[in-house]
Coordinates of C-alpha atoms in Angstrom, one line a residue:
M115 CA -13.6 -14.9 11.1
P116 CA -16.2 -14.1 8.5
R117 CA -15.0 -13.2 5.0
L118 CA -18.0 -10.9 4.7
Y119 CA -20.0 -9.2 7.6
L120 CA -23.7 -9.0 7.0
G121 CA -26.1 -6.9 9.1
L122 CA -29.0 -4.6 9.5
P123 CA -29.4 -1.0 10.8
M124 CA -30.3 -2.3 14.3
W125 CA -31.2 -5.4 16.2
A126 CA -34.1 -4.1 18.4
N127 CA -37.2 -4.0 16.3
D128 CA -40.6 -5.2 17.6
A129 CA -41.8 -5.6 14.0
W130 CA -39.4 -8.6 13.6
R131 CA -41.2 -10.7 16.2
G132 CA -42.5 -13.8 14.4
S133 CA -39.9 -13.7 11.7
L134 CA -36.3 -12.9 12.8
Y135 CA -37.3 -13.3 16.4
P136 CA -39.7 -15.7 18.2
P137 CA -43.3 -14.4 18.5
H138 CA -43.4 -14.2 22.3
P139 CA -43.1 -10.8 23.9
G140 CA -39.9 -9.5 25.4
S141 CA -36.6 -8.3 23.9
D142 CA -34.0 -9.7 26.3
G143 CA -32.8 -12.4 23.9
W144 CA -32.9 -10.3 20.7
L145 CA -29.2 -9.6 20.4
G146 CA -28.4 -13.3 20.9
D147 CA -31.0 -14.3 18.2
Y148 CA -29.7 -11.6 15.9
A149 CA -26.1 -12.5 16.3
R150 CA -26.8 -16.2 15.7
I151 CA -27.8 -15.1 12.1
F152 CA -26.1 -11.8 11.3
S153 CA -22.4 -11.1 11.9
S154 CA -22.6 -7.3 12.3
V155 CA -24.9 -4.4 13.0
E156 CA -25.0 -0.6 12.5
G157 CA -25.0 1.3 15.7
N158 CA -27.2 4.2 14.6
T159 CA -28.4 5.0 18.2
T160 CA -25.1 6.4 19.2
F161 CA -25.4 9.0 16.4
Y162 CA -28.5 10.5 18.1
S163 CA -27.9 9.6 21.7
G164 CA -24.2 9.6 22.2
A165 CA -22.4 7.0 24.3
P166 CA -24.6 4.2 25.7
R167 CA -24.8 3.6 29.4
A168 CA -22.2 1.3 31.0
E169 CA -24.7 -1.4 31.9
K170 CA -25.9 -1.6 28.3
V171 CA -22.4 -2.0 27.0
A172 CA -21.7 -4.6 29.6
A173 CA -24.8 -6.5 28.6
W174 CA -23.9 -6.3 24.9
A175 CA -20.4 -7.6 25.7
R176 CA -21.9 -10.7 27.4
Q177 CA -24.4 -11.4 24.6
A178 CA -22.4 -10.9 21.5
P179 CA -20.2 -13.7 20.3
A180 CA -16.5 -13.2 19.6
G181 CA -16.8 -13.0 15.9
F182 CA -19.6 -10.4 16.0
R183 CA -18.9 -6.7 15.0
F184 CA -20.7 -3.6 16.2
C185 CA -20.3 -0.6 13.8
F186 CA -21.3 2.4 15.8
K187 CA -21.7 5.9 14.4
L188 CA -19.8 8.8 15.9
P189 CA -22.3 11.0 17.8
A190 CA -23.9 13.8 15.8
R191 CA -22.7 16.2 18.5
L192 CA -19.1 15.6 17.3
T193 CA -19.8 15.5 13.6
H194 CA -22.7 17.9 13.1
E195 CA -22.7 20.3 16.0
L196 CA -18.9 20.7 16.6
R197 CA -18.0 19.6 13.0
L198 CA -15.0 17.7 14.3
V199 CA -13.4 20.8 15.9
G200 CA -12.2 20.6 19.5
I201 CA -13.7 17.1 20.1
E202 CA -10.7 15.3 21.5
S203 CA -11.9 14.9 25.1
E204 CA -15.5 13.9 24.0
F205 CA -14.2 11.5 21.4
E206 CA -11.9 9.8 24.0
A207 CA -14.8 9.5 26.4
F208 CA -17.0 8.0 23.7
L209 CA -14.4 5.4 22.9
E210 CA -13.9 4.7 26.6
A211 CA -17.6 4.0 27.0
L212 CA -17.3 1.3 24.3
A213 CA -14.1 -0.2 25.7
P214 CA -15.8 -3.5 26.9
L215 CA -16.5 -4.2 23.2
H216 CA -13.0 -3.4 22.1
D217 CA -12.5 -6.8 20.4
R218 CA -15.9 -6.7 18.7
L219 CA -15.8 -3.2 17.2
G220 CA -16.1 -3.1 13.4
P221 CA -15.6 0.0 11.4
M222 CA -16.8 3.0 13.4
M223 CA -18.7 5.3 11.0
V224 CA -18.0 9.0 10.8
Q225 CA -21.1 10.4 9.0
L226 CA -20.5 14.0 8.0
P227 CA -23.1 16.7 7.4
R228 CA -24.5 17.4 4.0
D229 CA -22.7 20.8 3.9
F230 CA -19.3 19.4 5.1
G231 CA -17.2 20.1 2.1
V232 CA -13.6 20.1 0.9
D233 CA -12.7 23.2 2.9
E234 CA -13.3 21.2 6.1
L235 CA -11.2 18.2 5.1
P236 CA -8.3 19.4 7.4
Q237 CA -10.7 18.8 10.4
L238 CA -11.3 15.2 9.2
D239 CA -7.5 14.7 8.6
H240 CA -6.8 15.9 12.1
L241 CA -9.3 13.3 13.5
L242 CA -8.1 10.4 11.4
S243 CA -4.4 11.1 12.1
R244 CA -5.2 10.5 15.8
W245 CA -7.6 7.7 15.3
P246 CA -6.8 4.6 17.4
S247 CA -5.1 1.9 15.2
A248 CA -7.1 -0.9 17.0
I249 CA -10.5 0.5 15.8
P250 CA -11.3 0.5 12.1
C251 CA -12.9 3.6 10.7
A252 CA -15.2 4.4 7.8
V253 CA -16.3 7.9 6.6
E254 CA -19.6 8.7 4.9
V255 CA -19.7 12.0 3.1
R256 CA -22.9 13.6 1.7
H257 CA -21.7 17.0 0.2
S258 CA -22.5 16.9 -3.5
E259 CA -18.9 18.1 -4.4
F260 CA -17.6 14.7 -3.3
F261 CA -19.6 13.0 -6.0
H262 CA -18.4 14.9 -9.1
K263 CA -15.1 13.0 -9.6
G264 CA -13.3 16.4 -9.5
E265 CA -10.6 17.8 -7.2
A266 CA -12.7 17.7 -4.1
E267 CA -13.5 14.0 -4.5
T268 CA -9.8 13.3 -5.4
A269 CA -8.7 15.1 -2.2
L270 CA -11.1 13.1 -0.1
N271 CA -10.2 9.7 -1.5
Q272 CA -6.5 10.4 -1.2
L273 CA -6.9 11.4 2.4
L274 CA -8.9 8.2 3.2
I275 CA -6.3 6.0 1.3
S276 CA -3.4 7.6 3.1
Q277 CA -5.0 7.0 6.5
G278 CA -6.2 3.5 5.7
V279 CA -9.8 4.5 6.2
D280 CA -12.8 3.1 4.2
R281 CA -15.3 5.3 2.4
V282 CA -18.9 4.3 3.1
M283 CA -20.8 3.5 -0.1
L284 CA -24.5 4.5 0.3
D285 CA -26.6 2.9 -2.4
V286 CA -30.0 4.5 -2.6
R287 CA -30.7 3.7 -6.3
A288 CA -33.4 1.2 -5.6
L289 CA -35.1 3.6 -3.2
F290 CA -35.2 6.4 -5.8
A291 CA -35.8 4.1 -8.8
T292 CA -39.5 5.0 -9.2
L293 CA -41.4 8.1 -8.2
D294 CA -45.1 7.6 -8.8
N295 CA -47.8 6.0 -6.6
E296 CA -45.4 5.0 -3.8
A297 CA -46.4 4.1 -0.3
P298 CA -46.0 6.9 2.3
V299 CA -43.2 5.0 4.0
V300 CA -41.2 5.1 0.8
H301 CA -41.8 8.9 0.4
K302 CA -40.6 9.3 4.1
A303 CA -37.5 7.3 3.5
R304 CA -36.6 9.4 0.4
K305 CA -36.8 12.6 2.5
E306 CA -34.4 11.2 5.0
K307 CA -31.8 9.7 2.7
P308 CA -29.6 11.8 0.5
K309 CA -29.9 11.2 -3.2
R310 CA -26.3 11.0 -4.2
P311 CA -24.6 9.0 -7.0
L312 CA -23.1 5.7 -6.1
H313 CA -19.3 5.7 -6.4
V314 CA -17.9 2.2 -5.9
L315 CA -14.4 2.5 -4.4
S316 CA -12.6 0.6 -1.8
T317 CA -10.1 2.9 -0.1
A318 CA -8.9 0.5 2.6
E319 CA -9.4 -3.1 3.7
R320 CA -13.0 -3.2 4.9
P321 CA -15.3 -1.7 2.2
L322 CA -18.6 -0.8 3.8
V323 CA -21.8 -0.8 1.8
R324 CA -25.2 0.5 3.0
F325 CA -27.8 -0.8 0.6
I326 CA -31.1 1.0 1.0
G327 CA -33.8 -1.1 -0.6
H328 CA -37.3 -0.5 -1.9
L329 CA -40.5 -2.4 -1.1
D330 CA -40.3 -3.8 -4.6
T331 CA -38.4 -7.1 -4.5
K332 CA -37.5 -7.1 -8.2
L333 CA -36.1 -3.6 -8.0
N334 CA -33.9 -4.6 -5.0
E335 CA -32.6 -7.7 -6.8
R336 CA -31.9 -5.7 -10.0
Y337 CA -29.8 -3.0 -8.2
F338 CA -28.1 -5.6 -6.0
E339 CA -26.9 -7.8 -8.9
P340 CA -23.7 -5.7 -9.7
W341 CA -22.8 -5.9 -6.0
I342 CA -22.5 -9.7 -6.2
E343 CA -19.5 -9.5 -8.5
R344 CA -17.9 -6.6 -6.7
L345 CA -18.2 -8.2 -3.2
C346 CA -16.8 -11.5 -4.5
L347 CA -13.9 -9.6 -6.0
W348 CA -13.1 -7.8 -2.8
I349 CA -13.3 -11.1 -0.9
N350 CA -11.0 -12.8 -3.4
Q351 CA -8.5 -9.8 -3.0
G352 CA -8.4 -10.6 0.7
K353 CA -10.6 -7.7 1.8
T354 CA -13.4 -8.0 4.4
P355 CA -16.5 -6.2 3.2
F356 CA -19.4 -5.1 5.4
L357 CA -22.9 -5.1 3.9
F358 CA -25.8 -3.5 5.7
V359 CA -29.3 -3.9 4.3
H360 CA -32.1 -1.4 4.9
T361 CA -35.7 -1.1 3.7
P362 CA -37.8 2.1 3.9
D363 CA -39.1 1.4 7.4
N364 CA -36.9 -1.6 8.0
R365 CA -39.8 -3.9 8.7
Q366 CA -38.7 -6.1 5.7
A367 CA -34.9 -5.6 6.2
P368 CA -34.2 -9.1 7.7
E369 CA -36.0 -10.8 4.8
L370 CA -34.3 -8.6 2.2
A371 CA -30.9 -9.3 3.7
Q372 CA -31.7 -13.0 3.7
R373 CA -32.7 -12.9 0.1
L374 CA -29.8 -10.8 -1.2
Y375 CA -27.3 -13.0 0.8
S376 CA -28.8 -16.1 -0.8
R377 CA -28.0 -14.6 -4.2
L378 CA -24.5 -13.7 -3.0
I379 CA -23.5 -17.2 -1.8
E380 CA -24.5 -18.6 -5.2
R381 CA -21.3 -16.9 -6.6
C382 CA -19.1 -16.6 -3.5
S383 CA -17.8 -19.3 -1.2
L384 CA -19.7 -18.1 1.9
P385 CA -21.6 -20.1 4.6
P386 CA -25.4 -20.1 4.5
L387 CA -27.4 -18.1 7.1
A388 CA -29.0 -19.9 10.0
P389 CA -32.9 -20.0 10.0
F390 CA -34.7 -17.1 11.6
A391 CA -35.8 -18.0 15.2
G392 CA -39.4 -17.0 14.5
E393 CA -39.6 -19.1 11.3
S394 CA -38.1 -22.1 13.1
Q395 CA -40.7 -21.9 15.8
A396 CA -43.5 -21.5 13.3
S397 CA -42.4 -24.6 11.4
L398 CA -43.0 -26.7 14.6
F399 CA -46.7 -26.2 14.4

């Protein structure tokens, strides 16, 4: 099994044809090509659309290799509309829909609303105390009081540690590093991502990092540099980190992940990535 899982926010992106994927049209083989290179993926679509259709899940189960990990997000209906209250039956139905992938489920992410604060932690505790032991879990908070290193953050971290649940680390430093003369796509990404401090803390065994990059390669490498030492440390401690790489519109996400991972394997004993399918075909001509 991988000592570190590397992935992107999605695997279906037409902009990646000719680089990550072959240039010919059609998306039937994308998951297979993706999983040949990356070992995990964020499942952001479930946040917006809920449980996928049974035929989709069955197809994913056929295409994804045994060592691959899907990290789906809990639907926004459960986290944002219902705020984790009275969600038991819908939560069980969501897990049941993903059952064909049971052996390939990485940490399922519970992304909480920006106004979900310390007063609502009992709802989170209620959910985590009933969470299936076979499915890892990671929680992403966005309320500012969880980033002040005060009583609220201490309560959150203690809850996660007691439940063996990881805290998602959202690193937006590169995205917000410069503010002038930026491309529209960067401005759009800044509106969508919360500007919160980065608190590096592993509360369980699968620390999960979401690195939101910039269009500027040097900025990305500068802000990723400290992660190299920390990821290697966690690996040496026997933990299994998950690293997901984003760019403002994700057009450059595969190349950025490739570049950052190449820096990482210079310091950690990790296998190299396979060549991108589109690059391999281009080299034949």
